[in-house]
XYZ file of N, CA and C in Angstrom:
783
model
N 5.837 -47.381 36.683
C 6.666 -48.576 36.536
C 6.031 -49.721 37.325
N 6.108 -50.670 36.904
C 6.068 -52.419 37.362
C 7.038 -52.791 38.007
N 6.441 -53.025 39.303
C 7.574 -53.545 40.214
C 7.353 -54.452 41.416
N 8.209 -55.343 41.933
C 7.496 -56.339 42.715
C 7.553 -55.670 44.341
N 7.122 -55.688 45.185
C 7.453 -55.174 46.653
C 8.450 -54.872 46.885
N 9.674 -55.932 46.912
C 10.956 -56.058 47.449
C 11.744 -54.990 46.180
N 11.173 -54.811 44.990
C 12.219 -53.893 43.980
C 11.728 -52.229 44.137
N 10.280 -52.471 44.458
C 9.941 -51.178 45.081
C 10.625 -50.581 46.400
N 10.823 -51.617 47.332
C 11.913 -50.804 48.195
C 13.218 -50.658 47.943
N 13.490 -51.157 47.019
C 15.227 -51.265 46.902
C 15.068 -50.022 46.249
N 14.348 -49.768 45.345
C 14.152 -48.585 44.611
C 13.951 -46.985 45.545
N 12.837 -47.328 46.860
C 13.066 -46.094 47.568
C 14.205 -46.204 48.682
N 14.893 -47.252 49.033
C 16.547 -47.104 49.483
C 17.119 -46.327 48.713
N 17.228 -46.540 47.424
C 17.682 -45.813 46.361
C 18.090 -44.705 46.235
N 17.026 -43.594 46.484
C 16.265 -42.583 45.983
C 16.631 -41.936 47.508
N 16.220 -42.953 48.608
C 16.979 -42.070 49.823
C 18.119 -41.659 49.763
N 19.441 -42.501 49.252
C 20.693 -42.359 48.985
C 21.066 -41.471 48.447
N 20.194 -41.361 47.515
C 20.613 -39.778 46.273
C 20.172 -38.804 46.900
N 19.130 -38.430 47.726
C 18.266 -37.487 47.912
C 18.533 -37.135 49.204
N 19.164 -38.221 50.629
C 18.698 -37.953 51.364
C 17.574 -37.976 52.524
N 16.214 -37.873 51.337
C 14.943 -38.027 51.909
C 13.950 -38.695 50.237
N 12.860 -39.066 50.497
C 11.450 -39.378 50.077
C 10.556 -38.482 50.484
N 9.428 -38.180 49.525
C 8.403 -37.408 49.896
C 7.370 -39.134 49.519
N 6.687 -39.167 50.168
C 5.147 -39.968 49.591
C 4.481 -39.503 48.385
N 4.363 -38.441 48.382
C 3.499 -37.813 46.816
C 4.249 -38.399 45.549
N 5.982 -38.153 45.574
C 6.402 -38.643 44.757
C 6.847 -39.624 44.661
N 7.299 -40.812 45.620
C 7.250 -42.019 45.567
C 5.874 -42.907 44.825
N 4.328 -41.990 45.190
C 3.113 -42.825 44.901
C 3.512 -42.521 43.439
N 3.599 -41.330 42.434
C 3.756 -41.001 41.033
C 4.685 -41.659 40.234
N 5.721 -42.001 41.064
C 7.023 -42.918 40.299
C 6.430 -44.152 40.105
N 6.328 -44.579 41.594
C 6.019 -46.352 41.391
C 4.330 -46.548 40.679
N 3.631 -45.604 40.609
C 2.327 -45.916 40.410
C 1.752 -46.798 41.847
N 1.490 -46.107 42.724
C 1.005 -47.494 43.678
C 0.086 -46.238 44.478
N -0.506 -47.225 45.409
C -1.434 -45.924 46.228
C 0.027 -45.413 47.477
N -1.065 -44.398 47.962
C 0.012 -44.063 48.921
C -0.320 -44.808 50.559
N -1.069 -45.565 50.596
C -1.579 -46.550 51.573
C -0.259 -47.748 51.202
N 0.023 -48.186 50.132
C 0.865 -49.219 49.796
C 2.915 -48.656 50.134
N 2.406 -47.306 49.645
C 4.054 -46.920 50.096
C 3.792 -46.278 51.395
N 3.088 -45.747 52.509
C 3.123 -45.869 53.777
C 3.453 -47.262 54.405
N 2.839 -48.659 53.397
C 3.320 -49.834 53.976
C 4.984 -49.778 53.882
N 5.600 -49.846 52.808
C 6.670 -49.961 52.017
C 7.616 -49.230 53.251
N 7.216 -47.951 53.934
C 8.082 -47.295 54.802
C 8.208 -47.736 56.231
N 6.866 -48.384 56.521
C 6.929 -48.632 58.290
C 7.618 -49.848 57.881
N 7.492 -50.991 56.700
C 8.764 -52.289 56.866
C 10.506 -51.652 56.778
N 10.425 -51.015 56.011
C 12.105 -50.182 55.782
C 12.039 -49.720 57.539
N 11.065 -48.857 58.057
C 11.698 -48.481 59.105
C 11.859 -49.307 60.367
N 10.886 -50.524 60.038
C 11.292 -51.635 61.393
C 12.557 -52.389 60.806
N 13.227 -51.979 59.694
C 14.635 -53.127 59.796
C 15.516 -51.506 59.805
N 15.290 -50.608 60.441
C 16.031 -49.373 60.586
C 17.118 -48.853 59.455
N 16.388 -48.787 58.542
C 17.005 -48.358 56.869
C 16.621 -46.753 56.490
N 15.506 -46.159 57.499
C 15.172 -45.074 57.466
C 14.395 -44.449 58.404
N 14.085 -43.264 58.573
C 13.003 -42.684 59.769
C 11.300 -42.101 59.049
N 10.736 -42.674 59.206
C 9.744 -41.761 58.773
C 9.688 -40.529 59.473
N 8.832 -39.671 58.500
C 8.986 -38.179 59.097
C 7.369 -37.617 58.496
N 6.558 -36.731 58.887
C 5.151 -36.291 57.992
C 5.731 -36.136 56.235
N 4.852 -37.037 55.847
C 4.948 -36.293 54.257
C 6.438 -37.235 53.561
N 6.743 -38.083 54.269
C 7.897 -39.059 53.875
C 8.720 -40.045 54.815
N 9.791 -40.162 54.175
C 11.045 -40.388 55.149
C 12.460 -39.754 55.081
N 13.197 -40.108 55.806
C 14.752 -39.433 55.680
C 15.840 -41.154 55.936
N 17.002 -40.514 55.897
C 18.183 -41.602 56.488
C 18.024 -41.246 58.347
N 18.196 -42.546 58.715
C 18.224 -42.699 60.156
C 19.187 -41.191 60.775
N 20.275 -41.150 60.633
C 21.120 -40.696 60.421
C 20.840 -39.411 60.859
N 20.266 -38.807 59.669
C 19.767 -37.663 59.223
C 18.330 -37.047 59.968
N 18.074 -38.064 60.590
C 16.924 -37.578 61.546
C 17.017 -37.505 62.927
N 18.292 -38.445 63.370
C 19.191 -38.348 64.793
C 20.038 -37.070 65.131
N 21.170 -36.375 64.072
C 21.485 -35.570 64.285
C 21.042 -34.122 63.074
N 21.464 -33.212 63.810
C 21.514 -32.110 62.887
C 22.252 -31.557 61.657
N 21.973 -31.399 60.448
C 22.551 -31.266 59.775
C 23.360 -29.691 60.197
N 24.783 -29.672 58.827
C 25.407 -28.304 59.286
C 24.616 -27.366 58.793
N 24.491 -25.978 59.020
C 24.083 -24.829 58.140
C 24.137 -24.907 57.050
N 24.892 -24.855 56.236
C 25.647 -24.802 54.716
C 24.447 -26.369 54.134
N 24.444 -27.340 54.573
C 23.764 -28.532 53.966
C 21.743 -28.530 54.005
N 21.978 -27.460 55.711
C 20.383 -27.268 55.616
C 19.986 -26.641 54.471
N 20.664 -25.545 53.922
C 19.874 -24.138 53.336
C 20.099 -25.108 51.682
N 19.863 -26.182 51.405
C 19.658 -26.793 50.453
C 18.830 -27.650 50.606
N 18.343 -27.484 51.276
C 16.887 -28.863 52.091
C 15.753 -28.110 52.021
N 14.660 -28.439 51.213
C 13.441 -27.663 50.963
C 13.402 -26.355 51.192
N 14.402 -25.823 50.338
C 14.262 -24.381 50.108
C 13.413 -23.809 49.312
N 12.453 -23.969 48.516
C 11.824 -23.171 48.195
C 10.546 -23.175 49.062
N 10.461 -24.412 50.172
C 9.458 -24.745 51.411
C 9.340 -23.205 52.035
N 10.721 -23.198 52.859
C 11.057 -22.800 53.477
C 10.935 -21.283 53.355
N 11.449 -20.872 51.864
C 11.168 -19.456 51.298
C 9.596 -19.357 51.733
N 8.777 -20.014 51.198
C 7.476 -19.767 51.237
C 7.024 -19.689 52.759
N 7.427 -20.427 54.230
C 7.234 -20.299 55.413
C 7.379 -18.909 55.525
N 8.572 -18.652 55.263
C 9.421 -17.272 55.661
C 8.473 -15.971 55.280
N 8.128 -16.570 53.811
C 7.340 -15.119 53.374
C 5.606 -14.948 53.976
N 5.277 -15.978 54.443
C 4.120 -15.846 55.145
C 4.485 -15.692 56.683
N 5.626 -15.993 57.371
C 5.696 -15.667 59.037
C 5.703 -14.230 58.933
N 6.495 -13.129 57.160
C 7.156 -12.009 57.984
C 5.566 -11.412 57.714
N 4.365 -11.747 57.094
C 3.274 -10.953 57.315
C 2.249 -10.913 58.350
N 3.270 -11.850 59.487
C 2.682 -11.318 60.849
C 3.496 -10.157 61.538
N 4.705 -9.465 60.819
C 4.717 -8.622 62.082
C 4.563 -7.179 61.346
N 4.600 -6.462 62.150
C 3.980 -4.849 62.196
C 4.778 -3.737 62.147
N 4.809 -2.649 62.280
C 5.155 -1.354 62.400
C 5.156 -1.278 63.898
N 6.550 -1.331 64.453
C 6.937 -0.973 65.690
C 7.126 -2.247 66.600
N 7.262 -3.337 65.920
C 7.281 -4.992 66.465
C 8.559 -5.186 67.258
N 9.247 -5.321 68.066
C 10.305 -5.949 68.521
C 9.911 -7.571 68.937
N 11.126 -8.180 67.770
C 10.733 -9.823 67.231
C 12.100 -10.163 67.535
N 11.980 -11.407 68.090
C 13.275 -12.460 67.977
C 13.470 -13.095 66.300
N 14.238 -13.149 65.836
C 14.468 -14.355 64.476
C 15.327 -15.890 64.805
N 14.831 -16.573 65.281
C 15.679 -17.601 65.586
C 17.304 -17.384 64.261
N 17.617 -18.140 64.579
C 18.514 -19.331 63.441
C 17.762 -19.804 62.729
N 18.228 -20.157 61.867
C 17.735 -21.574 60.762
C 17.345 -20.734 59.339
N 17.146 -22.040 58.523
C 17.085 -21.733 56.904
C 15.526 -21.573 57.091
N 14.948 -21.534 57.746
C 13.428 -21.056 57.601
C 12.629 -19.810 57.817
N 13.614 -19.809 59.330
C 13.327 -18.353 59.339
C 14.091 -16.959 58.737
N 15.605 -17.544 57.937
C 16.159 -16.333 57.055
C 15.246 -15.635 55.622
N 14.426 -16.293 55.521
C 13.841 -15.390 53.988
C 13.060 -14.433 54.960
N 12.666 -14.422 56.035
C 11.582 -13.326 56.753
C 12.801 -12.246 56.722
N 13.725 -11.965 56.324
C 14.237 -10.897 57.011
C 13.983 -9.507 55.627
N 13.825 -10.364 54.601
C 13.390 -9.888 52.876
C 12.299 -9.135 53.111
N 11.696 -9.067 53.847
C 10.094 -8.864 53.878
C 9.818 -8.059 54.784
N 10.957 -8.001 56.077
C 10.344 -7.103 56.877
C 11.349 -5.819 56.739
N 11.778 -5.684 56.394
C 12.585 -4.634 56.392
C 12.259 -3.284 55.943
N 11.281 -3.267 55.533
C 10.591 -2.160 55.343
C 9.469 -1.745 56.362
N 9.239 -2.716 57.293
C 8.407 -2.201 58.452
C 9.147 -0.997 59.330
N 8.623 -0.096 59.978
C 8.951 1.143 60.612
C 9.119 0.752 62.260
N 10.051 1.591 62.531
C 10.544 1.441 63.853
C 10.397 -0.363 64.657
N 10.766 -0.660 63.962
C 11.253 -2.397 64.403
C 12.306 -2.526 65.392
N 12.475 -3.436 66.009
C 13.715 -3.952 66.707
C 13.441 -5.141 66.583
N 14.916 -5.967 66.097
C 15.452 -7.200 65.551
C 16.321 -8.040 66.667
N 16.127 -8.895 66.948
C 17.332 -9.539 68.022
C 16.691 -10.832 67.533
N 17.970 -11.439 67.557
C 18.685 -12.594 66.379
C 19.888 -13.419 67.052
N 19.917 -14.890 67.414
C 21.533 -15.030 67.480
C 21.954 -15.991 66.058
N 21.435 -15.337 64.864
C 21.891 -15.959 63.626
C 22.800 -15.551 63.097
N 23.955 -15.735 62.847
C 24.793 -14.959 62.073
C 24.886 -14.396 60.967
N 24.557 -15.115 59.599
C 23.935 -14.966 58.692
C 22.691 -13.831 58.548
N 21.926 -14.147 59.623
C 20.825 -13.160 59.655
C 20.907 -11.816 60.218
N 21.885 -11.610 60.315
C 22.744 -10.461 61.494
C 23.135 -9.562 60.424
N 24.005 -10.531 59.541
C 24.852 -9.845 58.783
C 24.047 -8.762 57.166
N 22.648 -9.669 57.211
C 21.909 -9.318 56.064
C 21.474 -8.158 56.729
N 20.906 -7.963 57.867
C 20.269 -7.075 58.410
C 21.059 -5.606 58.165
N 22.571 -5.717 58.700
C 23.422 -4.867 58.477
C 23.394 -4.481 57.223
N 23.653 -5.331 56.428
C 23.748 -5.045 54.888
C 22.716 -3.984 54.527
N 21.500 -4.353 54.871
C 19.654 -3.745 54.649
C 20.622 -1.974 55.580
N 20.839 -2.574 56.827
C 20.373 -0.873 56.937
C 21.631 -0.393 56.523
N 23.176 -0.331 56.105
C 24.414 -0.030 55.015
C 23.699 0.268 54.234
N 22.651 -0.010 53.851
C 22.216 0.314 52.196
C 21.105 1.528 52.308
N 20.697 1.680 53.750
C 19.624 2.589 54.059
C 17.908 2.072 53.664
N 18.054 0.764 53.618
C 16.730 -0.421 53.565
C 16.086 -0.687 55.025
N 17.167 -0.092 55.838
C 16.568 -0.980 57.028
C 16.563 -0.074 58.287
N 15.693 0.444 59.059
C 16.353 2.058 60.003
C 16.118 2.254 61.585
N 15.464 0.144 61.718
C 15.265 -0.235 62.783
C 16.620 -0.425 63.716
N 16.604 -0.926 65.315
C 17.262 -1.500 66.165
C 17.445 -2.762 65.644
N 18.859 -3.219 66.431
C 19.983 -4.752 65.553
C 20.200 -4.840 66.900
N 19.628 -6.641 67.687
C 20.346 -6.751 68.830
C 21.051 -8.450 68.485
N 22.251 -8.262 68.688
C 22.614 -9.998 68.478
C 23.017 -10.542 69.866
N 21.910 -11.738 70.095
C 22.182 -12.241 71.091
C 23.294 -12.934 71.386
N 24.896 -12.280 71.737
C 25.812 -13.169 71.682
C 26.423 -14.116 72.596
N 27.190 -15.034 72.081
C 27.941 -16.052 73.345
C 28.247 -16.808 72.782
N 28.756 -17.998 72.875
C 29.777 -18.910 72.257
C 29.082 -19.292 70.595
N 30.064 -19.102 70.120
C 29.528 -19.235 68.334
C 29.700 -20.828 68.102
N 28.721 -21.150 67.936
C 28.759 -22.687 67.105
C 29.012 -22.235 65.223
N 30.528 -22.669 64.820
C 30.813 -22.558 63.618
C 30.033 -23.128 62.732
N 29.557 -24.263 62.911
C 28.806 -25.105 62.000
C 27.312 -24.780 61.673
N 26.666 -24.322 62.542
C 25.406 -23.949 62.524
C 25.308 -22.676 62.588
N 26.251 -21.770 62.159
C 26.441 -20.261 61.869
C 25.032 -19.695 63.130
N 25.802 -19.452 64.204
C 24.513 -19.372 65.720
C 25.628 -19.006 66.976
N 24.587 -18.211 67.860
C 25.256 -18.317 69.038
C 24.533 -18.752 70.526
N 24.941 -19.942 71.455
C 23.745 -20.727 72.133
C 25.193 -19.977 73.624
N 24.328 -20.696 74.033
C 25.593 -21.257 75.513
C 24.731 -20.116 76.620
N 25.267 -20.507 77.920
C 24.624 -19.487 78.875
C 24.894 -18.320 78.665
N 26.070 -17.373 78.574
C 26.134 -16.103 78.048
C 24.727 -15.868 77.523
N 24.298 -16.523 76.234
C 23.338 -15.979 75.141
C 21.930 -16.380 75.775
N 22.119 -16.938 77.020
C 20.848 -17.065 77.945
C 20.914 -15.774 78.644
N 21.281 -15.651 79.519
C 21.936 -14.443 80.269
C 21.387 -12.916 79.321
N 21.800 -12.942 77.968
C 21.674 -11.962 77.263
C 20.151 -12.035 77.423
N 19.403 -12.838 76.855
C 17.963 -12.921 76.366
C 17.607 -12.896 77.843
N 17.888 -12.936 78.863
C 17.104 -12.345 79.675
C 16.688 -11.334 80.234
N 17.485 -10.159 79.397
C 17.285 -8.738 79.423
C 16.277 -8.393 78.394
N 15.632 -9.025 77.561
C 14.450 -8.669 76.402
C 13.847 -9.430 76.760
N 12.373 -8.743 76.235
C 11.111 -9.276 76.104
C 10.344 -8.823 74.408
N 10.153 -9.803 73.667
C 9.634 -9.222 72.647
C 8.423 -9.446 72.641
N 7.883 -8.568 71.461
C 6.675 -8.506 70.840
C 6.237 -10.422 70.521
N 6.741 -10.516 69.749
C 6.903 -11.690 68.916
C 8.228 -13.131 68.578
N 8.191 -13.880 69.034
C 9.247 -14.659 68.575
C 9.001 -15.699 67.429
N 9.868 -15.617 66.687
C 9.787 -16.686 65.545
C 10.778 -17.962 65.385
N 10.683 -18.928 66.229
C 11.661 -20.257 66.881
C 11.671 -21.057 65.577
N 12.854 -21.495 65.435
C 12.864 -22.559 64.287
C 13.132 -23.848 65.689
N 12.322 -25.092 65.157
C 12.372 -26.322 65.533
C 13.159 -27.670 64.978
N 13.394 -28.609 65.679
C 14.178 -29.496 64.792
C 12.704 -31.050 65.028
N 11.849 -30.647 65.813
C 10.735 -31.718 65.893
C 9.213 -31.210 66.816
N 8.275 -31.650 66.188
C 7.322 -31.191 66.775
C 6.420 -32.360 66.560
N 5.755 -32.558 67.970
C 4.479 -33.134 68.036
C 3.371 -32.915 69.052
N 2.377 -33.504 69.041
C 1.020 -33.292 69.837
C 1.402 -33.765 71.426
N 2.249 -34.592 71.590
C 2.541 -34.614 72.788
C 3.808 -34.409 73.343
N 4.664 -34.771 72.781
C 6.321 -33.721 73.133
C 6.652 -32.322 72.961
N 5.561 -31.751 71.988
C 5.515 -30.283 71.700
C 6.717 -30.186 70.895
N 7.677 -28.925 71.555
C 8.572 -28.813 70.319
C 10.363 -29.155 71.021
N 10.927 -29.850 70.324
C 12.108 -30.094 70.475
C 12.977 -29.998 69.509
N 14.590 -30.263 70.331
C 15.772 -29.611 69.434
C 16.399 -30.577 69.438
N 17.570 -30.556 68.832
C 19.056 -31.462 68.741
C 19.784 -31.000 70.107
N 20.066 -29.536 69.648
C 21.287 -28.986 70.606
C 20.669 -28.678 72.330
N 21.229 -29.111 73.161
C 20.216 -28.709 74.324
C 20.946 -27.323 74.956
N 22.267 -26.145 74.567
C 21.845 -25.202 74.844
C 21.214 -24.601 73.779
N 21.314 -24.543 72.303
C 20.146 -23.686 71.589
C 18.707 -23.830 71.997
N 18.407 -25.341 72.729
C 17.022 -25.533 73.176
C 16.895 -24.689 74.083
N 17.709 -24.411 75.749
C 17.859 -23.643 76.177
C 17.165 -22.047 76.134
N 18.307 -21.741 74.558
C 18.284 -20.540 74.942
C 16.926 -20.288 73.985
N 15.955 -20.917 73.612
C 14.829 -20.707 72.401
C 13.650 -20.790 73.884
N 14.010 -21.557 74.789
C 13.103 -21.366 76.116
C 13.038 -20.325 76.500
N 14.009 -19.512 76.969
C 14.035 -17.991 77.630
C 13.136 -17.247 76.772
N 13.324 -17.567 75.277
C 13.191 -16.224 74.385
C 11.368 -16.547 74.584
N 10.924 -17.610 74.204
C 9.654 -17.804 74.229
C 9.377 -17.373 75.773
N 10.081 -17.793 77.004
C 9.320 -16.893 77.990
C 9.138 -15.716 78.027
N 9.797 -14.646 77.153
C 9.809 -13.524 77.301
C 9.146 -12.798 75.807
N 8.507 -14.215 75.339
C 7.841 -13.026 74.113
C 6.411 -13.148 74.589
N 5.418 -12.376 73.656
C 4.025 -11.640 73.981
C 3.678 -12.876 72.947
N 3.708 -13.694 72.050
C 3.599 -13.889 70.852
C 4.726 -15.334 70.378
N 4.528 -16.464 70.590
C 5.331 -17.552 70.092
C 4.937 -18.178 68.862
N 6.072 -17.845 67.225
C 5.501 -18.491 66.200
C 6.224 -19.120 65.904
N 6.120 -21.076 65.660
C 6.784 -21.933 65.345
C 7.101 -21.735 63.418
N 7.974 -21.700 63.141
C 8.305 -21.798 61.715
C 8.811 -22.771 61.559
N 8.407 -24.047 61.020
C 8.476 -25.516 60.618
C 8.259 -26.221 59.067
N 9.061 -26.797 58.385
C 8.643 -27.302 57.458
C 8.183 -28.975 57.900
N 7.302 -29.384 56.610
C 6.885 -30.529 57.473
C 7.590 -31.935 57.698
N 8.797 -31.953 57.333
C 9.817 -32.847 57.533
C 10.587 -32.704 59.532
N 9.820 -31.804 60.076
C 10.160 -31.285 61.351
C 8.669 -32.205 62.109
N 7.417 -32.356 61.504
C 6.396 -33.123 62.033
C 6.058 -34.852 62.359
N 6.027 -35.078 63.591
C 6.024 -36.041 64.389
C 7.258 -36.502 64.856
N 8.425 -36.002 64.962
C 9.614 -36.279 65.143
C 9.920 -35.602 66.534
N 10.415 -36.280 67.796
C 10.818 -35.806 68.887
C 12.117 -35.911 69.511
N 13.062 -34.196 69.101
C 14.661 -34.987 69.498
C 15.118 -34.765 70.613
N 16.147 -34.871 70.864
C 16.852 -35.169 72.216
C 16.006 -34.055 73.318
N 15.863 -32.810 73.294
C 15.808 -31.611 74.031
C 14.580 -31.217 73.836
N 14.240 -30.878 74.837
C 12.100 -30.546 75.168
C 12.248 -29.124 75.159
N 11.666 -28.166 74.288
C 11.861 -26.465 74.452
C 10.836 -26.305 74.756
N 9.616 -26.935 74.640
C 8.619 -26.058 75.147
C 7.051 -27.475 74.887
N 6.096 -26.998 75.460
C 5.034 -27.926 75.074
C 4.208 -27.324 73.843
N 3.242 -27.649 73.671
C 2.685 -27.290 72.475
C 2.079 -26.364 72.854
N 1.446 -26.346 73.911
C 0.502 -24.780 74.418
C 1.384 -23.803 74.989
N 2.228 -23.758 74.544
C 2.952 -22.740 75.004
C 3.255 -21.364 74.136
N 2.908 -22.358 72.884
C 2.617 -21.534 71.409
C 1.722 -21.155 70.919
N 1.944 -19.913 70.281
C 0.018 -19.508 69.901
C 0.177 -19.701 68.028
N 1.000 -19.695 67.833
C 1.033 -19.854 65.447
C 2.197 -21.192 65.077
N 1.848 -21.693 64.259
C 2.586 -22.316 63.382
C 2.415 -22.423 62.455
N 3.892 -21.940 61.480
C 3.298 -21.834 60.021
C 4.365 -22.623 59.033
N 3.881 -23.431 58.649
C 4.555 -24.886 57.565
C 3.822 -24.248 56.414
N 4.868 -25.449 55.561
C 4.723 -25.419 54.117
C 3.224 -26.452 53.844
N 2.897 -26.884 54.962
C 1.102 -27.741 54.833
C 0.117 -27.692 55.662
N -1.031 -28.494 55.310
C -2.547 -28.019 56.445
C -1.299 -28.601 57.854
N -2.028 -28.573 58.731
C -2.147 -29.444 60.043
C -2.379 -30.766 60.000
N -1.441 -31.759 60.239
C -1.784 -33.034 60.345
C -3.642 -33.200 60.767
N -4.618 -33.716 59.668
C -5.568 -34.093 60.362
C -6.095 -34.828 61.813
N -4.994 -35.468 62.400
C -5.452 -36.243 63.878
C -4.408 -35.084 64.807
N -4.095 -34.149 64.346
C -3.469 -32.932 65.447
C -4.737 -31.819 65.482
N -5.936 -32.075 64.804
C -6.832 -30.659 64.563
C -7.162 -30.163 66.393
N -7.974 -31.770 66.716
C -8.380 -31.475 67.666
C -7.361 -30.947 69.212
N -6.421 -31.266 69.098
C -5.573 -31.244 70.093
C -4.775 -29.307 69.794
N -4.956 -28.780 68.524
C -4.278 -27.593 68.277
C -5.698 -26.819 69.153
N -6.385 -27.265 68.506
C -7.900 -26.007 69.138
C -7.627 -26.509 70.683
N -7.628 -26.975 71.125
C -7.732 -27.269 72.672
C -6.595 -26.533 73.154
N -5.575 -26.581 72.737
C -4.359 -25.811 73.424
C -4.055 -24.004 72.393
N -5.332 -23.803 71.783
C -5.505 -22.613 71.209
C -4.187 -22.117 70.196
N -3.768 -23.408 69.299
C -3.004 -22.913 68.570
C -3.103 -22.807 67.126
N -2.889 -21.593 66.408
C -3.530 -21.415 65.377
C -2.249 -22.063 64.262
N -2.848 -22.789 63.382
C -1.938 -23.434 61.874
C -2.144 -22.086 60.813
N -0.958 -22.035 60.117
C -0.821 -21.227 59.478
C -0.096 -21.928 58.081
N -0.964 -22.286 56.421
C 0.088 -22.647 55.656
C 0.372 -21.860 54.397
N 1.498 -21.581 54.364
C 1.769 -21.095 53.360
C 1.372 -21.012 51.888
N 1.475 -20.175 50.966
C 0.883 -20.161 50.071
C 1.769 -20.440 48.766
């Protein structure tokens, strides 16, 4: 389509409204324009604060300040997210004791591992708790179930608060798999909630093994709560490469990118 500057943004206001978010790939295919011209199109929208940029697009201000509920995430790049999930669960092993955070990213890993042998699971997801049960009810699943419990946040189907600190300080796993709400090269990784940030600190002190599971709408964005720095992590695995100007800074702090297939 033919369009003048000012109808091209009214057009991706638009499209935020319906959607939520913009990707760049498909903003450049709609409008026909380069994607140098709609990177312009987004840093003017975001200096009159109409939206946030985020890697790979933008979102509503809004929507990048706070957290969405459970129920609204697991409709937000889900088939991303499936694909994270099914490449994190082929890092773990036969005899792994793994944390599963929360979140819609890290629930498809639970599909995948359940057939690994002598596992132990500790989780404060609810949702992810409950599938697990289901798996071994059905005789799918014949590992250890630990739920890290303490005050239930209804909305984000989870359990944070000191209790669920307290708990996680009796384990040490193999492996942890943290869902993030922002990550960058110099804030590392941060959250919304500052006890789920909290309690995603303990768990990473006490695993052998820290893997960020991120889609890339989570890249360059830094929110309220600092969980950890970037070297504190050894995998991250998104639905894309590694930001090219993060290459050098991942090898220096020895962290390996992982993207899905």
């Amino acid at each position: 389509m033919s369009l003048i500057g000012e109808e091209r943004k009214a057009y991706i206001l638009q499209q935020l409204n319906l959607e939520g978010k913009v990707r760049t790939y498909d903003l450049v295919n709609e409008l026909k324009v380069s994607s140098e011209t709609i990177r312009k199109y987004l840093e003017e929208l975001e200096a009159d604060n109409k939206l946030k940029r985020v890697y790979g697009g933008a979102m509503k201000p809004d929507e990048a300040r706070e957290e969405p509920a459970y129920l609204k995430r697991e409709a937000i790049n889900s088939e991303e997210k499936r694909r994270i999930g099914l490449a994190a669960a082929t890092l773990v092993e036969d005899g792994d004791a793994i944390f599963i955070d929360d979140g819609t990213t890290t629930l498809p890993m639970i599909d995948s591992i359940v057939g690994r042998k002598n596992m132990t699971v500790l989780t404060i997801c609810v949702a992810g708790m409950c599938k697990l049960i289901d798996y071994a009810n059905r005789g799918l699943f014949g590992g250890k179930i630990y739920f890290i419990g303490g005050e239930i946040d209804a909305s984000q189907s989870r359990s944070t608060g000191t209790v669920a600190v307290q708990m996680a300080e009796l384990f040490y796993v193999d492996k942890a798999f943290i869902s993030v709400d922002g990550l960058t090269v110099e804030r590392g990784l941060t959250g919304f909630d500052t006890p789920r940030g909290m309690l995603a600190r303990k768990i990473i002190e006490h695993a052998k093994q820290t893997v960020v599971v991120a889609d890339k709408t989570k890249f360059g964005q830094a929110q309220l709560f600092k969980i950890a720095d970037l070297q504190d992590i050894d995998l991250v695995v998104s639905d894309v490469p590694a930001p090219p100007e993060w290459k050098a800074a991942l090898k220096a702090k020895q962290v390996t990118w992982i993207e899905a297939e």
